[in-house]
Amino acid sequence: TLLHNSWKYCILNEVNNSDISSFLFLFFFFFRKDMNKLELQKTANEIRKGIDSGVHAAKAGHPGGSLSAADIFTYLYFEEMNVDPKNPKDPKDPDRDRFVLSKGHTAPGLYAALAEKGYFPKEDLLTLRHLGSYLQGHPDMKHIPGVDMSSG
């Protein structure tokens, strides 16, 4: 996380498996706040199910990157970040955290986390990459609740 102009940005970039393991160890075991480890693991598994469902329904996509980032999405959205699905883009709220997914092809993971958090119905994950769906291959801040920055 970086603090800049009183906005907290969380940026997920390319990482390898050892980086992910180190990251998860630190967060799950040292920085847990509200949810216990088992609740976080169950939430991460629900996010993985959403990723699998969406990518399977799309018959295209990059499930590997999304699946490997499921624990990170879980920690950020369910423990760390100050976000409100009922008011996802309130620009007047200086305390609301913003998330930038620079690795846009892991959009199915972000979408599954947003759906699990309540930004939109989980059933919408089944429309991933379908013609006319707001859930396309890369995040689009103009059409998807909870997406703070479009990326590719």
N, CA, C and O atoms as a DFTB+ gen file, in Angstrom:
608 C
 N C O
     1  1       0.835      -1.182       0.000
     2  2       0.000       0.000       0.000
     3  2       0.880       1.246       0.000
     4  3       1.920       1.301       0.656
     5  1       0.436       2.222      -0.742
     6  2       1.134       3.496      -0.789
     7  2       0.179       4.585      -0.332
     8  3      -0.985       4.591      -0.730
     9  1       0.647       5.492       0.485
    10  2      -0.182       6.632       0.877
    11  2       0.234       7.822       0.030
    12  3       1.414       8.168      -0.027
    13  1      -0.728       8.443      -0.623
    14  2      -0.436       9.581      -1.489
    15  2      -1.637      10.508      -1.491
    16  3      -2.741      10.097      -1.848
    17  1      -1.430      11.760      -1.093
    18  2      -2.515      12.747      -1.058
    19  2      -3.730      12.229      -0.294
    20  3      -4.863      12.433      -0.732
    21  1      -3.523      11.592       0.793
    22  2      -4.533      11.023       1.692
    23  2      -5.379       9.937       1.041
    24  3      -6.402       9.555       1.611
    25  1      -5.003       9.425      -0.119
    26  2      -5.674       8.275      -0.727
    27  2      -4.793       7.063      -0.497
    28  3      -3.576       7.145      -0.665
    29  1      -5.373       5.957      -0.123
    30  2      -4.601       4.734       0.018
    31  2      -4.803       3.912      -1.251
    32  3      -5.932       3.577      -1.609
    33  1      -3.723       3.597      -1.914
    34  2      -3.789       2.813      -3.137
    35  2      -3.248       1.422      -2.851
    36  3      -2.219       1.263      -2.194
    37  1      -3.950       0.426      -3.349
    38  2      -3.459      -0.942      -3.287
    39  2      -3.218      -1.366      -4.726
    40  3      -4.124      -1.297      -5.556
    41  1      -2.025      -1.797      -5.021
    42  2      -1.677      -2.148      -6.385
    43  2      -1.209      -3.597      -6.418
    44  3      -0.288      -3.981      -5.698
    45  1      -1.863      -4.402      -7.273
    46  2      -1.463      -5.786      -7.458
    47  2      -0.782      -5.882      -8.812
    48  3      -1.394      -5.601      -9.841
    49  1       0.465      -6.273      -8.812
    50  2       1.220      -6.354     -10.046
    51  2       1.669      -7.795     -10.242
    52  3       1.270      -8.682      -9.487
    53  1       2.484      -8.024     -11.239
    54  2       2.996      -9.359     -11.494
    55  2       3.842      -9.826     -10.307
    56  3       4.744      -9.118      -9.860
    57  1       3.544     -11.005      -9.812
    58  2       4.339     -11.584      -8.728
    59  2       4.536     -13.059      -9.019
    60  3       3.736     -13.667      -9.730
    61  1       5.593     -13.636      -8.476
    62  2       5.776     -15.071      -8.659
    63  2       5.281     -15.806      -7.418
    64  3       4.917     -15.174      -6.426
    65  1       5.265     -17.120      -7.468
    66  2       4.679     -17.910      -6.382
    67  2       5.348     -17.680      -5.036
    68  3       4.661     -17.646      -4.015
    69  1       6.679     -17.520      -5.000
    70  2       7.334     -17.309      -3.707
    71  2       6.948     -15.949      -3.138
    72  3       6.819     -15.801      -1.923
    73  1       6.762     -14.948      -4.010
    74  2       6.308     -13.642      -3.535
    75  2       4.915     -13.746      -2.936
    76  3       4.635     -13.161      -1.889
    77  1       4.045     -14.490      -3.601
    78  2       2.681     -14.659      -3.101
    79  2       2.704     -15.346      -1.746
    80  3       2.006     -14.922      -0.826
    81  1       3.492     -16.393      -1.612
    82  2       3.561     -17.117      -0.339
    83  2       4.043     -16.199       0.780
    84  3       3.485     -16.209       1.878
    85  1       5.065     -15.417       0.508
    86  2       5.574     -14.504       1.523
    87  2       4.538     -13.458       1.885
    88  3       4.327     -13.158       3.060
    89  1       3.896     -12.908       0.874
    90  2       2.869     -11.887       1.076
    91  2       1.737     -12.443       1.939
    92  3       1.325     -11.813       2.912
    93  1       1.237     -13.627       1.577
    94  2       0.119     -14.212       2.309
    95  2       0.502     -14.546       3.744
    96  3      -0.287     -14.330       4.664
    97  1       1.700     -15.067       3.939
    98  2       2.134     -15.375       5.290
    99  2       2.085     -14.125       6.153
   100  3       1.544     -14.144       7.258
   101  1       2.652     -13.042       5.645
   102  2       2.667     -11.795       6.412
   103  2       1.266     -11.311       6.734
   104  3       0.968     -10.972       7.879
   105  1       0.408     -11.279       5.731
   106  2      -0.915     -10.721       5.962
   107  2      -1.808     -11.621       6.799
   108  3      -2.435     -11.155       7.752
   109  1      -1.875     -12.896       6.460
   110  2      -2.791     -13.772       7.186
   111  2      -2.384     -13.988       8.641
   112  3      -3.245     -14.149       9.506
   113  1      -1.098     -13.992       8.914
   114  2      -0.686     -14.326      10.262
   115  2      -0.281     -13.139      11.133
   116  3      -0.263     -13.256      12.358
   117  1       0.039     -12.009      10.529
   118  2       0.449     -10.874      11.335
   119  2      -0.510      -9.695      11.308
   120  3      -0.551      -8.914      12.258
   121  1      -1.277      -9.553      10.246
   122  2      -2.089      -8.360      10.104
   123  2      -3.590      -8.622      10.085
   124  3      -4.362      -7.731       9.730
   125  1      -4.013      -9.807      10.454
   126  2      -5.448     -10.085      10.504
   127  2      -6.120      -9.118      11.459
   128  3      -5.569      -8.784      12.508
   129  1      -7.317      -8.667      11.092
   130  2      -8.055      -7.744      11.940
   131  2      -9.361      -8.371      12.415
   132  3      -9.472      -8.796      13.566
   133  1     -10.345      -8.426      11.525
   134  2     -11.694      -8.785      11.924
   135  2     -12.050     -10.260      11.705
   136  3     -12.624     -10.897      12.588
   137  1     -11.720     -10.786      10.565
   138  2     -12.096     -12.164      10.259
   139  2     -11.023     -13.109      10.781
   140  3      -9.844     -12.760      10.825
   141  1     -11.439     -14.304      11.173
   142  2     -10.428     -15.263      11.569
   143  2      -9.906     -15.980      10.325
   144  3     -10.470     -15.846       9.240
   145  1      -8.856     -16.719      10.487
   146  2      -8.185     -17.362       9.359
   147  2      -9.140     -18.277       8.595
   148  3      -9.127     -18.272       7.364
   149  1      -9.954     -19.047       9.276
   150  2     -10.880     -19.969       8.612
   151  2     -11.913     -19.207       7.777
   152  3     -12.229     -19.619       6.660
   153  1     -12.439     -18.102       8.308
   154  2     -13.401     -17.297       7.536
   155  2     -12.752     -16.726       6.282
   156  3     -13.373     -16.705       5.219
   157  1     -11.514     -16.266       6.396
   158  2     -10.804     -15.747       5.232
   159  2     -10.574     -16.843       4.196
   160  3     -10.723     -16.607       2.997
   161  1     -10.209     -18.045       4.657
   162  2      -9.988     -19.157       3.736
   163  2     -11.291     -19.534       3.025
   164  3     -11.277     -19.822       1.828
   165  1     -12.406     -19.535       3.740
   166  2     -13.701     -19.849       3.124
   167  2     -14.075     -18.783       2.097
   168  3     -14.580     -19.104       1.021
   169  1     -13.831     -17.532       2.425
   170  2     -14.121     -16.450       1.490
   171  2     -13.244     -16.571       0.247
   172  3     -13.728     -16.399      -0.872
   173  1     -11.965     -16.865       0.434
   174  2     -11.055     -17.051      -0.705
   175  2     -11.522     -18.202      -1.584
   176  3     -11.424     -18.122      -2.809
   177  1     -12.026     -19.262      -0.981
   178  2     -12.537     -20.396      -1.762
   179  2     -13.780     -20.009      -2.554
   180  3     -13.961     -20.465      -3.683
   181  1     -14.636     -19.173      -1.974
   182  2     -15.816     -18.695      -2.709
   183  2     -15.376     -17.827      -3.887
   184  3     -15.972     -17.889      -4.962
   185  1     -14.354     -17.034      -3.689
   186  2     -13.819     -16.218      -4.780
   187  2     -13.247     -17.122      -5.871
   188  3     -13.452     -16.861      -7.056
   189  1     -12.541     -18.169      -5.490
   190  2     -12.020     -19.126      -6.476
   191  2     -13.162     -19.774      -7.264
   192  3     -13.052     -19.958      -8.476
   193  1     -14.255     -20.117      -6.580
   194  2     -15.415     -20.698      -7.280
   195  2     -15.974     -19.700      -8.292
   196  3     -16.341     -20.077      -9.404
   197  1     -16.037     -18.434      -7.905
   198  2     -16.522     -17.402      -8.820
   199  2     -15.619     -17.251     -10.033
   200  3     -16.095     -17.061     -11.152
   201  1     -14.322     -17.336      -9.809
   202  2     -13.352     -17.268     -10.913
   203  2     -13.581     -18.432     -11.863
   204  3     -13.690     -18.243     -13.075
   205  1     -13.653     -19.644     -11.306
   206  2     -13.857     -20.837     -12.131
   207  2     -15.161     -20.755     -12.914
   208  3     -15.198     -21.069     -14.104
   209  1     -16.226     -20.333     -12.246
   210  2     -17.537     -20.245     -12.906
   211  2     -17.507     -19.237     -14.048
   212  3     -17.989     -19.523     -15.144
   213  1     -16.944     -18.063     -13.798
   214  2     -16.904     -17.019     -14.812
   215  2     -16.056     -17.397     -16.012
   216  3     -16.488     -17.235     -17.153
   217  1     -14.858     -17.898     -15.766
   218  2     -13.961     -18.259     -16.864
   219  2     -14.540     -19.431     -17.653
   220  3     -14.434     -19.467     -18.879
   221  1     -15.152     -20.387     -16.954
   222  2     -15.769     -21.522     -17.651
   223  2     -16.934     -21.055     -18.515
   224  3     -17.071     -21.498     -19.655
   225  1     -17.768     -20.174     -17.991
   226  2     -18.914     -19.666     -18.755
   227  2     -18.447     -18.841     -19.958
   228  3     -19.098     -18.840     -21.003
   229  1     -17.317     -18.138     -19.810
   230  2     -16.786     -17.315     -20.903
   231  2     -16.114     -18.180     -21.971
   232  3     -15.989     -17.777     -23.128
   233  1     -15.690     -19.362     -21.567
   234  2     -14.911     -20.248     -22.433
   235  2     -13.623     -19.570     -22.920
   236  3     -13.093     -19.887     -23.985
   237  1     -13.143     -18.630     -22.105
   238  2     -11.903     -17.919     -22.417
   239  2     -11.464     -17.160     -21.173
   240  3     -12.268     -16.890     -20.281
   241  1     -10.189     -16.821     -21.124
   242  2      -9.702     -16.025     -20.008
   243  2      -8.410     -16.571     -19.451
   244  3      -7.822     -17.506     -19.994
   245  1      -7.979     -15.974     -18.361
   246  2      -6.716     -16.333     -17.717
   247  2      -6.999     -16.753     -16.276
   248  3      -6.844     -15.940     -15.365
   249  1      -7.405     -17.989     -16.048
   250  2      -7.752     -18.377     -14.675
   251  2      -6.556     -18.469     -13.729
   252  3      -6.712     -18.232     -12.531
   253  1      -5.378     -18.804     -14.228
   254  2      -4.225     -19.012     -13.357
   255  2      -3.858     -17.790     -12.530
   256  3      -3.691     -17.891     -11.314
   257  1      -3.734     -16.661     -13.165
   258  2      -3.377     -15.434     -12.445
   259  2      -4.432     -15.046     -11.436
   260  3      -4.118     -14.618     -10.326
   261  1      -5.686     -15.198     -11.825
   262  2      -6.782     -14.861     -10.913
   263  2      -6.814     -15.797      -9.712
   264  3      -6.969     -15.354      -8.574
   265  1      -6.668     -17.094      -9.973
   266  2      -6.697     -18.069      -8.875
   267  2      -5.531     -17.854      -7.914
   268  3      -5.693     -17.983      -6.700
   269  1      -4.353     -17.527      -8.454
   270  2      -3.201     -17.334      -7.573
   271  2      -3.323     -16.050      -6.759
   272  3      -2.660     -15.906      -5.732
   273  1      -4.159     -15.120      -7.202
   274  2      -4.335     -13.861      -6.475
   275  2      -5.572     -13.860      -5.573
   276  3      -5.847     -12.856      -4.916
   277  1      -6.315     -14.956      -5.530
   278  2      -7.565     -15.005      -4.755
   279  2      -7.350     -14.669      -3.280
   280  3      -8.162     -13.957      -2.689
   281  1      -6.286     -15.161      -2.685
   282  2      -6.024     -14.876      -1.270
   283  2      -5.709     -13.397      -1.056
   284  3      -6.083     -12.814      -0.038
   285  1      -5.023     -12.804      -2.018
   286  2      -4.685     -11.384      -1.905
   287  2      -5.944     -10.536      -2.017
   288  3      -6.161      -9.622      -1.221
   289  1      -6.782     -10.850      -3.022
   290  2      -8.061     -10.138      -3.154
   291  2      -8.878     -10.276      -1.874
   292  3      -9.469      -9.306      -1.400
   293  1      -8.908     -11.473      -1.322
   294  2      -9.679     -11.726      -0.104
   295  2      -9.183     -10.860       1.038
   296  3      -9.967     -10.182       1.700
   297  1      -7.891     -10.886       1.264
   298  2      -7.364     -10.095       2.374
   299  2      -7.667      -8.615       2.177
   300  3      -8.153      -7.950       3.092
   301  1      -7.382      -8.105       0.995
   302  2      -7.567      -6.674       0.761
   303  2      -9.024      -6.258       0.908
   304  3      -9.319      -5.293       1.614
   305  1      -9.933      -6.962       0.261
   306  2     -11.338      -6.540       0.257
   307  2     -12.096      -6.897       1.534
   308  3     -13.086      -6.243       1.860
   309  1     -11.649      -7.922       2.262
   310  2     -12.406      -8.352       3.441
   311  2     -11.712      -8.052       4.760
   312  3     -12.283      -8.300       5.823
   313  1     -10.510      -7.532       4.717
   314  2      -9.782      -7.193       5.943
   315  2      -9.197      -5.789       5.929
   316  3      -9.356      -5.040       6.894
   317  1      -8.540      -5.435       4.872
   318  2      -7.707      -4.237       4.871
   319  2      -8.395      -2.985       4.348
   320  3      -8.338      -1.931       4.982
   321  1      -9.030      -3.095       3.219
   322  2      -9.519      -1.895       2.540
   323  2     -10.823      -1.369       3.132
   324  3     -11.697      -2.130       3.548
   325  1     -10.924      -0.054       3.156
   326  2     -12.128       0.639       3.587
   327  2     -12.954       0.935       2.339
   328  3     -12.753       1.956       1.682
   329  1     -13.890       0.029       2.015
   330  2     -14.743       0.171       0.843
   331  2     -16.181      -0.136       1.236
   332  3     -16.431      -0.863       2.198
   333  1     -17.125       0.425       0.480
   334  2     -18.539       0.222       0.769
   335  2     -19.273      -0.125      -0.519
   336  3     -19.437       0.741      -1.379
   337  1     -19.720      -1.368      -0.676
   338  2     -20.424      -1.759      -1.898
   339  2     -21.707      -0.950      -2.143
   340  3     -22.164      -0.838      -3.280
   341  1     -22.279      -0.393      -1.084
   342  2     -23.508       0.390      -1.248
   343  2     -23.217       1.765      -1.841
   344  3     -24.111       2.410      -2.389
   345  1     -21.985       2.207      -1.735
   346  2     -21.595       3.517      -2.245
   347  2     -20.188       3.397      -2.846
   348  3     -19.236       3.961      -2.308
   349  1     -20.057       2.664      -3.960
   350  2     -18.727       2.285      -4.440
   351  2     -17.840       3.398      -4.962
   352  3     -16.617       3.261      -4.933
   353  1     -18.405       4.483      -5.433
   354  2     -17.553       5.496      -6.062
   355  2     -17.796       6.887      -5.509
   356  3     -17.812       7.861      -6.262
   357  1     -17.986       6.993      -4.203
   358  2     -18.220       8.298      -3.594
   359  2     -16.915       9.096      -3.609
   360  3     -16.037       8.854      -2.781
   361  1     -16.777      10.046      -4.542
   362  2     -15.526      10.799      -4.625
   363  2     -15.321      11.747      -3.451
   364  3     -14.212      12.236      -3.237
   365  1     -16.374      12.007      -2.693
   366  2     -16.256      12.921      -1.555
   367  2     -15.759      12.227      -0.292
   368  3     -15.483      12.886       0.711
   369  1     -15.646      10.917      -0.335
   370  2     -15.203      10.167       0.831
   371  2     -13.674      10.026       0.795
   372  3     -13.154       9.147       0.108
   373  1     -12.963      10.873       1.519
   374  2     -11.499      10.828       1.473
   375  2     -10.917       9.591       2.165
   376  3      -9.747       9.263       1.969
   377  1     -11.727       8.910       2.968
   378  2     -11.224       7.741       3.684
   379  2     -11.419       6.440       2.913
   380  3     -10.922       5.391       3.323
   381  1     -12.145       6.509       1.796
   382  2     -12.377       5.294       1.013
   383  2     -11.089       4.905       0.302
   384  3     -10.428       5.744      -0.309
   385  1     -10.739       3.632       0.387
   386  2      -9.548       3.144      -0.296
   387  2      -9.850       2.900      -1.764
   388  3     -10.980       2.592      -2.141
   389  1      -8.824       3.042      -2.579
   390  2      -8.931       2.780      -4.007
   391  2      -8.007       1.626      -4.354
   392  3      -6.916       1.498      -3.799
   393  1      -8.461       0.781      -5.288
   394  2      -7.674      -0.382      -5.695
   395  2      -7.384      -0.288      -7.188
   396  3      -8.293      -0.093      -7.995
   397  1      -6.113      -0.427      -7.546
   398  2      -5.713      -0.420      -8.947
   399  2      -5.126      -1.789      -9.273
   400  3      -4.121      -2.203      -8.696
   401  1      -5.764      -2.472     -10.196
   402  2      -5.276      -3.782     -10.636
   403  2      -4.470      -3.568     -11.904
   404  3      -5.035      -3.478     -12.994
   405  1      -3.147      -3.484     -11.767
   406  2      -2.324      -3.229     -12.945
   407  2      -2.263      -4.452     -13.851
   408  3      -2.052      -4.328     -15.057
   409  1      -2.445      -5.617     -13.275
   410  2      -2.438      -6.875     -14.033
   411  2      -3.878      -7.168     -14.466
   412  3      -4.532      -8.060     -13.925
   413  1      -4.363      -6.393     -15.462
   414  2      -5.774      -6.414     -15.835
   415  2      -6.312      -7.749     -16.289
   416  3      -7.519      -7.981     -16.217
   417  1      -5.442      -8.641     -16.758
   418  2      -5.946      -9.942     -17.203
   419  2      -6.340     -10.846     -16.031
   420  3      -6.823     -11.957     -16.247
   421  1      -6.141     -10.387     -14.810
   422  2      -6.662     -11.130     -13.661
   423  2      -8.024     -10.564     -13.230
   424  3      -8.454     -10.728     -12.088
   425  1      -8.677      -9.900     -14.171
   426  2     -10.001      -9.327     -13.911
   427  2     -10.992     -10.337     -13.342
   428  3     -11.775      -9.959     -12.470
   429  1     -11.009     -11.605     -13.781
   430  2     -11.973     -12.537     -13.178
   431  2     -11.826     -12.653     -11.658
   432  3     -12.816     -12.841     -10.951
   433  1     -10.603     -12.543     -11.161
   434  2     -10.395     -12.577      -9.716
   435  2     -10.940     -11.346      -9.033
   436  3     -11.575     -11.441      -7.983
   437  1     -10.696     -10.192      -9.624
   438  2     -11.232      -8.946      -9.076
   439  2     -12.753      -8.977      -9.108
   440  3     -13.402      -8.608      -8.129
   441  1     -13.331      -9.415     -10.232
   442  2     -14.791      -9.476     -10.346
   443  2     -15.393     -10.417      -9.303
   444  3     -16.419     -10.110      -8.697
   445  1     -14.750     -11.557      -9.102
   446  2     -15.265     -12.515      -8.111
   447  2     -15.202     -11.923      -6.704
   448  3     -16.117     -12.125      -5.906
   449  1     -14.131     -11.197      -6.395
   450  2     -14.016     -10.553      -5.075
   451  2     -15.079      -9.469      -4.914
   452  3     -15.704      -9.362      -3.859
   453  1     -15.284      -8.667      -5.956
   454  2     -16.299      -7.616      -5.890
   455  2     -17.694      -8.211      -5.723
   456  3     -18.507      -7.688      -4.961
   457  1     -17.971      -9.299      -6.432
   458  2     -19.273      -9.952      -6.297
   459  2     -19.449     -10.521      -4.892
   460  3     -20.515     -10.387      -4.290
   461  1     -18.412     -11.148      -4.382
   462  2     -18.474     -11.717      -3.022
   463  2     -18.677     -10.615      -1.987
   464  3     -19.350     -10.827      -0.979
   465  1     -18.108      -9.457      -2.229
   466  2     -18.233      -8.316      -1.309
   467  2     -19.606      -7.650      -1.416
   468  3     -20.013      -6.922      -0.510
   469  1     -20.323      -7.897      -2.522
   470  2     -21.669      -7.355      -2.663
   471  2     -21.810      -6.192      -3.625
   472  3     -22.827      -5.498      -3.604
   473  1     -20.816      -5.963      -4.465
   474  2     -20.893      -4.876      -5.436
   475  2     -21.900      -5.165      -6.546
   476  3     -22.520      -4.247      -7.083
   477  1     -22.059      -6.421      -6.880
   478  2     -23.033      -6.838      -7.892
   479  2     -23.333      -8.318      -7.652
   480  3     -22.584      -8.990      -6.944
   481  1     -24.424      -8.835      -8.234
   482  2     -24.811     -10.234      -7.983
   483  2     -23.766     -11.232      -8.493
   484  3     -23.180     -11.043      -9.558
   485  1     -23.547     -12.283      -7.723
   486  2     -22.596     -13.324      -8.114
   487  2     -22.996     -13.972      -9.440
   488  3     -22.135     -14.425     -10.194
   489  1     -24.282     -14.017      -9.723
   490  2     -24.759     -14.627     -10.968
   491  2     -24.199     -13.896     -12.193
   492  3     -24.064     -14.489     -13.264
   493  1     -23.877     -12.618     -12.034
   494  2     -23.339     -11.844     -13.155
   495  2     -21.978     -12.356     -13.601
   496  3     -21.560     -12.091     -14.729
   497  1     -21.276     -13.087     -12.734
   498  2     -19.983     -13.653     -13.118
   499  2     -20.128     -14.605     -14.305
   500  3     -19.182     -14.807     -15.066
   501  1     -21.301     -15.178     -14.454
   502  2     -21.538     -16.111     -15.567
   503  2     -21.648     -15.391     -16.909
   504  3     -21.691     -16.039     -17.955
   505  1     -21.694     -14.059     -16.893
   506  2     -21.748     -13.288     -18.135
   507  2     -20.365     -12.778     -18.537
   508  3     -20.244     -12.013     -19.493
   509  1     -19.333     -13.191     -17.823
   510  2     -17.973     -12.732     -18.095
   511  2     -17.629     -12.869     -19.571
   512  3     -17.774     -13.944     -20.152
   513  1     -17.176     -11.780     -20.172
   514  2     -16.704     -11.707     -21.558
   515  2     -17.775     -12.012     -22.594
   516  3     -17.462     -12.196     -23.770
   517  1     -19.032     -12.068     -22.174
   518  2     -20.113     -12.265     -23.141
   519  2     -20.455     -10.934     -23.785
   520  3     -20.301      -9.879     -23.169
   521  1     -20.912     -10.985     -25.008
   522  2     -21.311      -9.791     -25.733
   523  2     -22.416      -9.070     -24.967
   524  3     -23.430      -9.676     -24.621
   525  1     -22.225      -7.793     -24.705
   526  2     -23.211      -6.997     -23.979
   527  2     -23.047      -7.001     -22.469
   528  3     -23.716      -6.227     -21.784
   529  1     -22.177      -7.849     -21.927
   530  2     -21.955      -7.894     -20.480
   531  2     -21.062      -6.734     -20.047
   532  3     -20.177      -6.309     -20.789
   533  1     -21.303      -6.235     -18.853
   534  2     -20.416      -5.202     -18.313
   535  2     -19.129      -5.801     -17.770
   536  3     -18.182      -5.065     -17.495
   537  1     -19.072      -7.115     -17.608
   538  2     -17.868      -7.790     -17.125
   539  2     -17.056      -8.300     -18.311
   540  3     -17.277      -9.410     -18.795
   541  1     -16.130      -7.491     -18.767
   542  2     -15.309      -7.852     -19.917
   543  2     -13.941      -8.368     -19.465
   544  3     -13.696      -8.520     -18.269
   545  1     -13.062      -8.633     -20.417
   546  2     -11.774      -9.264     -20.135
   547  2     -10.818      -8.460     -19.279
   548  3      -9.927      -9.024     -18.645
   549  1     -10.994      -7.137     -19.253
   550  2     -10.165      -6.275     -18.421
   551  2     -11.064      -5.290     -17.677
   552  3     -12.121      -4.921     -18.189
   553  1     -10.668      -4.862     -16.488
   554  2     -11.514      -3.966     -15.678
   555  2     -11.808      -2.638     -16.383
   556  3     -10.928      -2.033     -16.995
   557  1     -13.057      -2.206     -16.280
   558  2     -13.503      -0.950     -16.884
   559  2     -14.202      -0.124     -15.815
   560  3     -15.302      -0.464     -15.380
   561  1     -13.567       0.950     -15.396
   562  2     -14.096       1.760     -14.299
   563  2     -15.400       2.472     -14.650
   564  3     -16.112       2.921     -13.752
   565  1     -15.721       2.582     -15.919
   566  2     -16.942       3.273     -16.317
   567  2     -18.183       2.400     -16.208
   568  3     -19.301       2.911     -16.155
   569  1     -17.991       1.082     -16.173
   570  2     -19.145       0.184     -16.219
   571  2     -19.255      -0.806     -15.068
   572  3     -20.303      -1.430     -14.903
   573  1     -18.217      -0.969     -14.277
   574  2     -18.227      -2.009     -13.245
   575  2     -18.166      -1.388     -11.853
   576  3     -17.198      -0.706     -11.518
   577  1     -19.192      -1.619     -11.047
   578  2     -19.168      -1.085      -9.673
   579  2     -17.968      -1.615      -8.902
   580  3     -17.678      -2.811      -8.928
   581  1     -17.273      -0.713      -8.216
   582  2     -16.132      -1.110      -7.394
   583  2     -14.795      -1.045      -8.097
   584  3     -13.758      -1.163      -7.443
   585  1     -14.781      -0.860      -9.421
   586  2     -13.510      -0.766     -10.156
   587  2     -13.105       0.709     -10.184
   588  3     -13.831       1.555     -10.704
   589  1     -11.937       0.999      -9.617
   590  2     -11.470       2.376      -9.492
   591  2     -10.593       2.827     -10.658
   592  3     -10.405       4.026     -10.860
   593  1     -10.056       1.883     -11.423
   594  2      -9.171       2.249     -12.529
   595  2      -9.251       1.171     -13.606
   596  3      -9.134      -0.019     -13.313
   597  1      -9.451       1.593     -14.842
   598  2      -9.424       0.661     -15.965
   599  2      -7.974       0.236     -16.185
   600  3      -7.048       1.026     -16.003
   601  1      -7.793      -1.020     -16.577
   602  2      -6.427      -1.513     -16.826
   603  2      -6.466      -2.613     -17.869
   604  3      -7.535      -3.082     -18.261
   605  1      -5.292      -3.015     -18.311
   606  2      -5.252      -4.013     -19.379
   607  2      -4.152      -5.002     -19.177
   608  3      -3.981      -5.911     -19.990
